Structures are given as structure tokens and as C-alpha cells.
XYZ file of C-alpha atoms in Angstrom:
352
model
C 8.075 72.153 38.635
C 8.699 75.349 37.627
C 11.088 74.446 34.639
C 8.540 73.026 32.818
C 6.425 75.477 33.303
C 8.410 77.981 31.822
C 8.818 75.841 28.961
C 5.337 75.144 27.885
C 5.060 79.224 28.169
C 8.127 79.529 26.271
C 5.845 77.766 23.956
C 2.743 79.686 24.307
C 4.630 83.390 23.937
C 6.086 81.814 20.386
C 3.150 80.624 18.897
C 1.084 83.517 20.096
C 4.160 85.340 18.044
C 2.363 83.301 15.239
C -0.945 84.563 15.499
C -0.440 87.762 13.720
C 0.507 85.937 10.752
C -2.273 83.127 11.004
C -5.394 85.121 11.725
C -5.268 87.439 8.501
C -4.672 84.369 6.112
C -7.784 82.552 7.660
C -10.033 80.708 5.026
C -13.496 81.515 4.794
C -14.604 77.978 5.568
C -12.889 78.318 9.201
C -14.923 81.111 10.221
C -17.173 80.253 13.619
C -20.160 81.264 11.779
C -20.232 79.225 8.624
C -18.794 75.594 10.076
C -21.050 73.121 9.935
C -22.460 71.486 13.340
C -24.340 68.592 12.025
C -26.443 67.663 15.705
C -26.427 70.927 17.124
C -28.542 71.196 20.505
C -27.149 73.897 23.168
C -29.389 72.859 25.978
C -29.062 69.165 25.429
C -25.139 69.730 24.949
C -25.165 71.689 28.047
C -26.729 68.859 29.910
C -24.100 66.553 29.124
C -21.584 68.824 30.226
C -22.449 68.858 33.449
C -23.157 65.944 33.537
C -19.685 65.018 32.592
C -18.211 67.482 34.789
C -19.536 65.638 38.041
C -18.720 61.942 36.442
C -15.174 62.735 35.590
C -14.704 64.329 38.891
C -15.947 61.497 40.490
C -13.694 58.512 38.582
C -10.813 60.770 38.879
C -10.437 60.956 42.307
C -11.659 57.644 42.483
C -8.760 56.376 39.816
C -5.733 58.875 41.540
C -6.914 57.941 45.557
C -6.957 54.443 45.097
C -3.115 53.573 45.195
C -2.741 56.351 47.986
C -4.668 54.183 49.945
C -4.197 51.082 49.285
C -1.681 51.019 52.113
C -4.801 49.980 54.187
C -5.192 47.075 52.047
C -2.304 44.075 51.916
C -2.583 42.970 48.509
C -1.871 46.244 47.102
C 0.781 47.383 49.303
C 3.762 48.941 46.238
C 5.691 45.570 47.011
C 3.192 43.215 46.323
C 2.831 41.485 42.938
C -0.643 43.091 42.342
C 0.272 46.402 42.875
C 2.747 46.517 40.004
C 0.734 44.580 37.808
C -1.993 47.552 38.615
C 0.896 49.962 37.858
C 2.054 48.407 34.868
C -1.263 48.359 33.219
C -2.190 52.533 33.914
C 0.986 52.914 33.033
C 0.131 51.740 29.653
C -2.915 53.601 29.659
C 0.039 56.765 30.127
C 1.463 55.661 27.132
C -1.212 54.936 24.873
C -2.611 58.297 26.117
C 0.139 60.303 24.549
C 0.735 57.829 21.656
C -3.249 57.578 20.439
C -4.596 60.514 21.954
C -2.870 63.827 22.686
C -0.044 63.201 19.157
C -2.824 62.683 16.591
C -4.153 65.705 18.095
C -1.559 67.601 17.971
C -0.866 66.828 14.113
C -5.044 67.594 13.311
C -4.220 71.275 15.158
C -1.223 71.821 13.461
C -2.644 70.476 10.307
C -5.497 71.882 9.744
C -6.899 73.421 6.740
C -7.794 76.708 8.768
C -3.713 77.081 8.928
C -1.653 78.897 6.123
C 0.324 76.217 4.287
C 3.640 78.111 5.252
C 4.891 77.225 7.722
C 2.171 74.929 9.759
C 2.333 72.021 6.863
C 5.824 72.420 5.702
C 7.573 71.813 9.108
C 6.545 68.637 11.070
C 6.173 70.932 14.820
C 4.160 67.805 16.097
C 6.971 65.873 16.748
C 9.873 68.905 16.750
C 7.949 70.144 19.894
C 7.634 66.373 21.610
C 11.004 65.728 21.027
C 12.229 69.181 22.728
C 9.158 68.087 25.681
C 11.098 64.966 25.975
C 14.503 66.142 25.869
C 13.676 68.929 28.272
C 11.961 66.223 30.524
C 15.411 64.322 30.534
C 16.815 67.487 31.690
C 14.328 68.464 34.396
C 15.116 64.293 35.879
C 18.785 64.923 35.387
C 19.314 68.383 37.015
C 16.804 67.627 40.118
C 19.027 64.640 41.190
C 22.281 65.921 40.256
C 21.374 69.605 42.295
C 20.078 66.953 45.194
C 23.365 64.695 44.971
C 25.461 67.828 45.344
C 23.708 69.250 48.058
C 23.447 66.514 50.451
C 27.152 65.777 49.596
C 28.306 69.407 50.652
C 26.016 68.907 54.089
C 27.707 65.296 54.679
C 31.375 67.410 54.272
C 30.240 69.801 56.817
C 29.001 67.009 59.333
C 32.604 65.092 58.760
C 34.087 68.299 59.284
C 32.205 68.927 62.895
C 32.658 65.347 63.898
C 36.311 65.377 63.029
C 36.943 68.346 65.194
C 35.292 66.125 67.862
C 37.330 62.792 67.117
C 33.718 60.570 66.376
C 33.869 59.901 62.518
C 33.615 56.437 62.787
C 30.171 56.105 61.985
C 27.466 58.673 61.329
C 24.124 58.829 59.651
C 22.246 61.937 59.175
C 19.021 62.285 56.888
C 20.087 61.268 53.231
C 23.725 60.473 53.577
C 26.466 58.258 55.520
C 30.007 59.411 56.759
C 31.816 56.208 57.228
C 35.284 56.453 58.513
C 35.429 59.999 56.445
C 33.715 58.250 53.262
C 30.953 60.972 52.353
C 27.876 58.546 50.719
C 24.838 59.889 49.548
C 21.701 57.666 50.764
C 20.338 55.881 47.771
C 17.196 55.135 49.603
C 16.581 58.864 49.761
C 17.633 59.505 46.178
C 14.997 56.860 44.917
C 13.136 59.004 47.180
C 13.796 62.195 45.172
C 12.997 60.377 42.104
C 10.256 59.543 42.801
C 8.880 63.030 43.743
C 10.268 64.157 40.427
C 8.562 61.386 38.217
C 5.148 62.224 40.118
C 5.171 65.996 40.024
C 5.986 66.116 35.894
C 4.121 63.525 35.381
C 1.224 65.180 36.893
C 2.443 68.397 34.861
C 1.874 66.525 31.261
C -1.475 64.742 32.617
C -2.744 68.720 33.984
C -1.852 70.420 30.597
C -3.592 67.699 28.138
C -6.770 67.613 30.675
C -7.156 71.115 30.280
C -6.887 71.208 26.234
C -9.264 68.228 26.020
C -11.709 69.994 28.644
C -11.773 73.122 27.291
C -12.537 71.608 23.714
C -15.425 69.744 25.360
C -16.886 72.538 26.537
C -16.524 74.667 24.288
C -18.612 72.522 21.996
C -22.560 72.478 21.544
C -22.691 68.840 19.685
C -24.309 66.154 21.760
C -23.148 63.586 19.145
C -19.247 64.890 20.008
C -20.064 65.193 23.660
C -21.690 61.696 24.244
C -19.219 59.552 23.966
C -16.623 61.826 25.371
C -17.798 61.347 28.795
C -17.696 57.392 28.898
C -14.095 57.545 27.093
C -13.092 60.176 29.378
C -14.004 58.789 32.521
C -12.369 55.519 31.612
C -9.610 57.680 30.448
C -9.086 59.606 33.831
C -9.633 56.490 36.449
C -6.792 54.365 35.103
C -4.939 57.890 34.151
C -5.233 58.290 38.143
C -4.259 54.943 39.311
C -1.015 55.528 37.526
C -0.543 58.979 38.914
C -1.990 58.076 42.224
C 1.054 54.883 42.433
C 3.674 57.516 41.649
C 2.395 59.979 44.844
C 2.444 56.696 46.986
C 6.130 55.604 46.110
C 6.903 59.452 46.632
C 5.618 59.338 50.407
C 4.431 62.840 50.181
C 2.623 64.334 53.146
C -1.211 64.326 53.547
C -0.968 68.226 52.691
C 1.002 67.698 49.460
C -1.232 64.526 48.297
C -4.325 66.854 49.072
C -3.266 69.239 46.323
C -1.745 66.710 43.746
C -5.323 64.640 44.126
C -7.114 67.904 43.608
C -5.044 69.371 40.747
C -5.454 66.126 38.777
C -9.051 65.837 39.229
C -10.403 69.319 39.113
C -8.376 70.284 35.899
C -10.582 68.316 33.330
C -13.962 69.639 35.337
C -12.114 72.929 35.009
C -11.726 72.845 31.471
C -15.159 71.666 31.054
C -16.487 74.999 33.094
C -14.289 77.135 31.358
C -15.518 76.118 28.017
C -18.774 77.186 29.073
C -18.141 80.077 29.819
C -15.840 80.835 26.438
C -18.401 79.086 24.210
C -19.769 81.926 22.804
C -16.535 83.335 21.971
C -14.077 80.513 21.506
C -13.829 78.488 18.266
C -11.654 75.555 18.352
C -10.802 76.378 14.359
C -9.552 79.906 14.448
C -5.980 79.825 14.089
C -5.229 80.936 17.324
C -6.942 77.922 19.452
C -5.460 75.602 16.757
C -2.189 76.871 17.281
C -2.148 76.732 21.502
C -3.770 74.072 21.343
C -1.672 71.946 18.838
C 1.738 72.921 20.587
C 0.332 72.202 23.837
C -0.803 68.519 22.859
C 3.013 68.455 21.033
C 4.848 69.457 24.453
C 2.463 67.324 26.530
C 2.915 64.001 24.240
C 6.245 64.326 24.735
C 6.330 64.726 28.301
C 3.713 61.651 28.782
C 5.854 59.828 26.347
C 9.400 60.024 27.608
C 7.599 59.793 31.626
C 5.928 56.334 30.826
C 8.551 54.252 29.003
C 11.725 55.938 30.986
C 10.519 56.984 34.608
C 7.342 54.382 34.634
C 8.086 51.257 32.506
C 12.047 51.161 32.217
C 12.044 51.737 35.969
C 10.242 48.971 36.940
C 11.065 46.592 34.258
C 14.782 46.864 34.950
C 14.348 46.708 38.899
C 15.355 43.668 40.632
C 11.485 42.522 41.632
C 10.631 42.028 37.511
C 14.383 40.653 36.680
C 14.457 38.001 39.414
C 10.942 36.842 38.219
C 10.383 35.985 34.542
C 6.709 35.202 35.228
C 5.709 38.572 36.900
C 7.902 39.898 33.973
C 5.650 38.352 31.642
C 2.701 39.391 33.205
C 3.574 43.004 33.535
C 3.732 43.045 30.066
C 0.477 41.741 29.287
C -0.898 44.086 31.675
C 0.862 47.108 29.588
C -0.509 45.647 26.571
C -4.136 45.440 27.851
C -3.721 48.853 29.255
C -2.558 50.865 25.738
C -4.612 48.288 24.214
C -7.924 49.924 25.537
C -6.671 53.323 25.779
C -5.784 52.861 22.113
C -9.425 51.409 21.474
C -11.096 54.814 23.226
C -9.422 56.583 20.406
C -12.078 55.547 18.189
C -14.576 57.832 20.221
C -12.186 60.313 21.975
């Protein structure tokens, strides 16, 4: 987790680098005080705020604890049919999510008219950033199993080493590898294991970042008209957001400590945002250069992230595993499910 944190504040430090050179070029039309609001009502706009704070709290622990316990029910146990058509739909929802929601953001931010022309609209940094999210997301899968691999190979020598001085290396099995006759194999089990863990904490990483942006933008506002139908599109957004999320911590078989904080993290961070533009929304304006900038670089790195997580980790890995390939009918309907899933994520667009 903490390599992709220090790239999104890799990020942050260069575009904050950028601010010096955006905020003295900043049109007149940008400024907080002459933007038009068009339905402007503080109280009422407050209202909905919290109201949407305790509804998206609600669906998104809802959305993420439902796969974590579905253990307790047989139908959606993770090898029954159900439970990867389930999987396969929010994971279209992950995909449409970064596709339709947090990209097109990204290219408004970085767009915008409130930026200077040079060099925010002669260098495309929507996609430059999701690409490096998504090649840095490669690295981050690549690295983790590779340092885990290497690790459990240099305990299995040591083990072989101790038995041989003891004469028993016939057969031993310890943790996440097997010394067979002096043949040093890592367990695979285990190493799906560790993929797992992976796929669910950076997944959670991309989810955490774009939550934030899109609560703090909803807060920050005082438009009812804007606010409205953010809540219903959010809360649709953040339940089948969760179910995908919440299938990832269940294949992981995390302990009821690290669930606790993976649930909370995911469904306090919109509310969060929501609070905290509150708080900031008598100083923050989402069309100063500055918010544009974060903002649009954040939605960049997260799109890419969400991107490269749902088809690679999410939709190649199950597609390609031997439960979809050895039936060409739950094949079919896993993709229908993906379909309806980015299908009405892609329709909430319209309204969020």
C-alpha cells in the first residue's frame, strides 16, 4: 500500500509545483465570486448533504458487507455460480466507474477554461497520468508477488537445510511452500492468496481516492439542483462499488480486524468528503486553478488504477480461470452481467 501512496503524492507535490504558475494567469470569469450558481439555496443544499452523508453511508456498507458475509448464505458462497455472476456485474460497475465517471472528469479539470492554455490544453495529462497509474499498478502486482515468491523460497531452503541435517527430507510442508525430496515449491494456493490481498488493498486505494474527490466536490457545493441527483447516483454508485470490493476482501480471507478497517475506509471516505466540504465551503472553489489541478490529476491516477484493476486483476482473472473456461454458458452469462453492470454505471453518468 504504501507504493501507491507515494505515487499519487508524487503527483500532488508536482502539480502543487504548478500552482504558482496557474493562480496568477486566472481569468476573471473563474473567480468564486462572479460564477454563476443558477439554484442557489445554502440551507436547502445543506439539507441534502446530510442527508446524503447518512444514505451513502448506509448503501456502502450495505454494498462492501454483503459478499463478506455471504459465507452464511450457500448460494453465494465465492464458488457458486451466483457469486461470480454478482462479481462479474460490480465488477463492471468498477469499470464503467473509471471509464464514464472519474476520466471525463479528469479531462473537464484539466480542461477547463479557468486553466492557462500552456501547458493544461496542449499536453493530454488525462490519459499520460492513467497510463503511468496503470503501469505503476502493474508494478505494485508484480513486485508484491515476486518479493513474496522470493521470500518463502529462501525460508523453504532453510527448512531443507534443517531437515537435511536431520536425514527427513522426504516430505515436508510448512505454511506457503513444499520441500519434496529437496524440490523447494512455493504453495500456489497461498500465492493466489497473496494476490488476492494485493488486488483488494489497491483496489480499495483507487475506489478511496475518487470517493474523496467526488465527496469533497459535493460538499463543497451550495446547488440543490447539482446535489439532488448526486445522492441517488451515488448511492447506487457505492452499493455495487462495494459488492465488488467487498468479493475481493472475501477471496483475500483477511481477519475480522483487517475487514473492520477495509469496510470502514471504503464507506466513511465519501461521508468524509461530504463533511469536509462543509467545512471548506466557504473557502474552497472547485474552479480556482489549484482544486482543478489536484483534483484533475487525482481523477487521472485513480482512472487508471480502477481501469487496469477491473479488466486485469477482476475480469481477466476470472474469465481466464478454469470455472468460466470449462463452462461456455456461465461464460456467457458473466458477460451479460458485465454489460448490465457498466451499462448502468454508464447510464448514472448522465446525472453524476
Amino acid at each position: 500500500m504504501a507504493l501507491p501512496t507515494k505515487f499519487l503524492v508524487v503527483i500532488i507535490f508536482f502539480a502543487s509545483h504548478a500552482f504558482g504558475l496557474s493562480e496568477t494567469n486566472t481569468p476573471p470569469q473563474c473567480s468564486r465570486s462572479t460564477i454563476s450558481t443558477g439554484c442557489h439555496n445554502k440551507s436547502q443544499a445543506l439539507k441534502l448533504k446530510l442527508i446524503a452523508i447518512a444514505s451513502i453511508l448506509t448503501t456502502s456498507v450495505i454494498g462492501v458487507c454483503l459478499p463478506i458475509f455471504s459465507r452464511a448464505v450457500p448460494a453465494l458462497k465465492p464458488d457458486t455460480d451466483l457469486f461470480v455472476l454478482v462479481k462479474a456485474f460490480a465488477s463492471g460497475v468498477i469499470l464503467a466507474t473509471g471509464y464514464m465517471h472519474v476520466m471525463p472528469d479528469s479531462f473537464d479539470d484539466l480542461r477547463s477554461e479557468c486553466l492557462p492554455e500552456n501547458p493544461w490544453k496542449k499536453f493530454p495529462f488525462t490519459t499520460f497520468v492513467a497510463m503511468l497509474s496503470a503501469i505503476f499498478t502493474l508494478m505494485v502486482d508484480s513486485y508484491a508477488m515476486s518479493y513474496y515468491r522470493k521470500r518463502n523460497l529462501e525460508c523453504g531452503v532453510e527448512s531443507n537445510k534443517d531437515a537435511m541435517s536431520t536425514g527427513k527430507v522426504e516430505s515436508q510442508t510448512s505454511g506457503h511452500f513444499h520441500v519434496n525430496n529437496g524440490e523447494i515449491r512455493v504453495d500456489e494456493n497461498a500465492s493466489q492468496l497473496l494476490r488476492y490481498r494485493v488486488v483488494a488493498q489497491v483496489l480499495e486505494l483507487g475506489i478511496v481516492v475518487h470517493s474523496i474527490v467526488i465527496g469533497l466536490s459535493m460538499g463543497a457545493s451550495e446547488n440543490p439542483c447539482t446535489i439532488r441527483p448526486l445522492v441517488a447516483a451515488l448511492c447506487f454508485h457505492q452499493l455495487f462499488e462495494g459488492m465488488g470490493l467487498g468479493g475481493c476482501i472475501l477471496q483475500a480471507e483477511y481477519g475480522a480486524k483487517m475487514k473492520g478497517i477495509l469496510v470502514f475506509f471504503f464507506s466513511a471516505t465519501t461521508p468524509f468528503g461530504i463533511a469536509l466540504g462543509i467545512g471548506l465551503s466557504n473557502v474552497y472553489s472547485e474552479n480556482s486553478p489549484t482544486a482543478l489541478i489536484v483534483v484533475g490529476l487525482l481523477n487521472a491516477s485513480s482512472a487508471g488504477l480502477l481501469n487496469y484493476m477491473a479488466l486485469v486483476d477482476l475480469l481477466a482473472s476470472d474469465f481466464m480461470g478454469d470455472k468460466l473456461q470449462r463452462s461456455m454458458k456461465l461464460q456467457t452469462c458473466a458477460y451479460i452481467a458485465v454489460l448490465l453492470g457498466a451499462g448502468a454505471m454508464s447510464v448514472m453518468a448522465m446525472w453524476a
